[in-house]
Amino acid sequence: MIDFWIAAGLLLLLALAFLLLPVVRDRRVQAEEDRTALNVALYEERLAELEAQRAAGTLDAGQLEAGRAEAARELLADTADGEGQRRVSLGKTVPMVVALLVPLLGYGLYLHWGASDKLELARQFDEQPKTLEEMTARLEEAVKVQPDSAEGWYFLGRTYMAQERPVDAVRAFEQAARLAQRPPEILGQWAQALYFAEGKRWNPQMQALTDEALAADPAEVTSLGLLGIAAFEERRFADAAGYWERLVAILPEGDPSRAAIVGGIARAREQAGMPESAPATASQVELKVSVALAPELAGKVQPDDSVFVFARAVSGPPMPLAVERLRVADLPAQVALSDADAMMPQLRLSNFAEVQLVARVSRAGNPTAGDWVGQLDAVSAKASGEYALTIDRADAPSGRAPGED
């Protein structure tokens, strides 16, 4: 910050120059006053000489008056230049006091309203941190300077987790969730930090956080993964497999964590005595859905907006029975929803008589609340078939299209 203080010092010197200028001028005024006093003394001496000459008879009355007038004119001419200076003189005390108070007052005001700490923090973040510890220190300083920054608290929590400091991460994620109005992705991170901070012992607070996260976003990946881990540790292998199968259905094909999760599903199913996968049989239901975007919406969506195509039971749990994820750029497209896509083994298409088919465009990537939607109601789930869905109307504010139960 040396450049800032140099600039501030130069401005202060300029201000002091204006304040101290009257002091310099006062010296010239004093000299003018001294010269005026001398002129007055000379004037009085001249008048005395004229009176003496009149008394001696060398001057008559008219000459005396003429001499007096001439002396007065000379006095006025000599004192006219300094009269203005005497009227504006402030003396030395006031400028000196103000010159001392200005820098002290300015420094105090800057300490109260200034942003030197934020300026220094911005300068630090311009440089790449060399270690994770240095990054942590910067983020800790950032949340001290800006305690209302949800983003700062969130990244600090992630950094604590990378350092295996879950207790500190719990506090950071709690602050982030409070400031950001409890978004599901932060609730999932908070629950995960609590799980490791408590020595991998599940408790009601973690359950409440993951329930809240999945209620807002059934595809919240951290919560699904954590619930699977907790169920596996408690030897609830069927539940663990169910959570991880839902997670795999959401993750993109190229996600590096898919292989580990698929392996976890296989172990959980084996421990639970479940078959390795849902077998493809002639009775397996497969619904082929052709999805298209209405022409009038072409200019209202972006190519990278998410498109969720899913089937949901007409009479049953609100959770989707099968989901496929696309992008607007992929449309028109055909997807196949089948029992093999079941998000949980007990929730398969063939277990329900009728389903709703829904295609939802969500710029935010949220399958439960989007921008545009298309829907088919009361489709038979007992037999395979082909159906066409057109996304043609605005999604309802509640996150469900008009007519959805």
mmCIF file of C-alpha atoms in Angstrom, residues 14-15 36 170 375:
data_model
loop_
_atom_site.group_PDB
_atom_site.id
_atom_site.type_symbol
_atom_site.label_atom_id
_atom_site.label_comp_id
_atom_site.label_asym_id
_atom_site.label_seq_id
_atom_site.Cartn_x
_atom_site.Cartn_y
_atom_site.Cartn_z
ATOM 1 C CA LEU A 14 -1.055 20.410 -1.166
ATOM 2 C CA ALA A 15 -3.801 21.037 1.367
ATOM 3 C CA THR A 36 2.578 52.723 7.443
ATOM 4 C CA VAL A 170 -19.131 -27.051 9.641
ATOM 5 C CA GLN A 375 -46.289 -33.079 -20.277
#
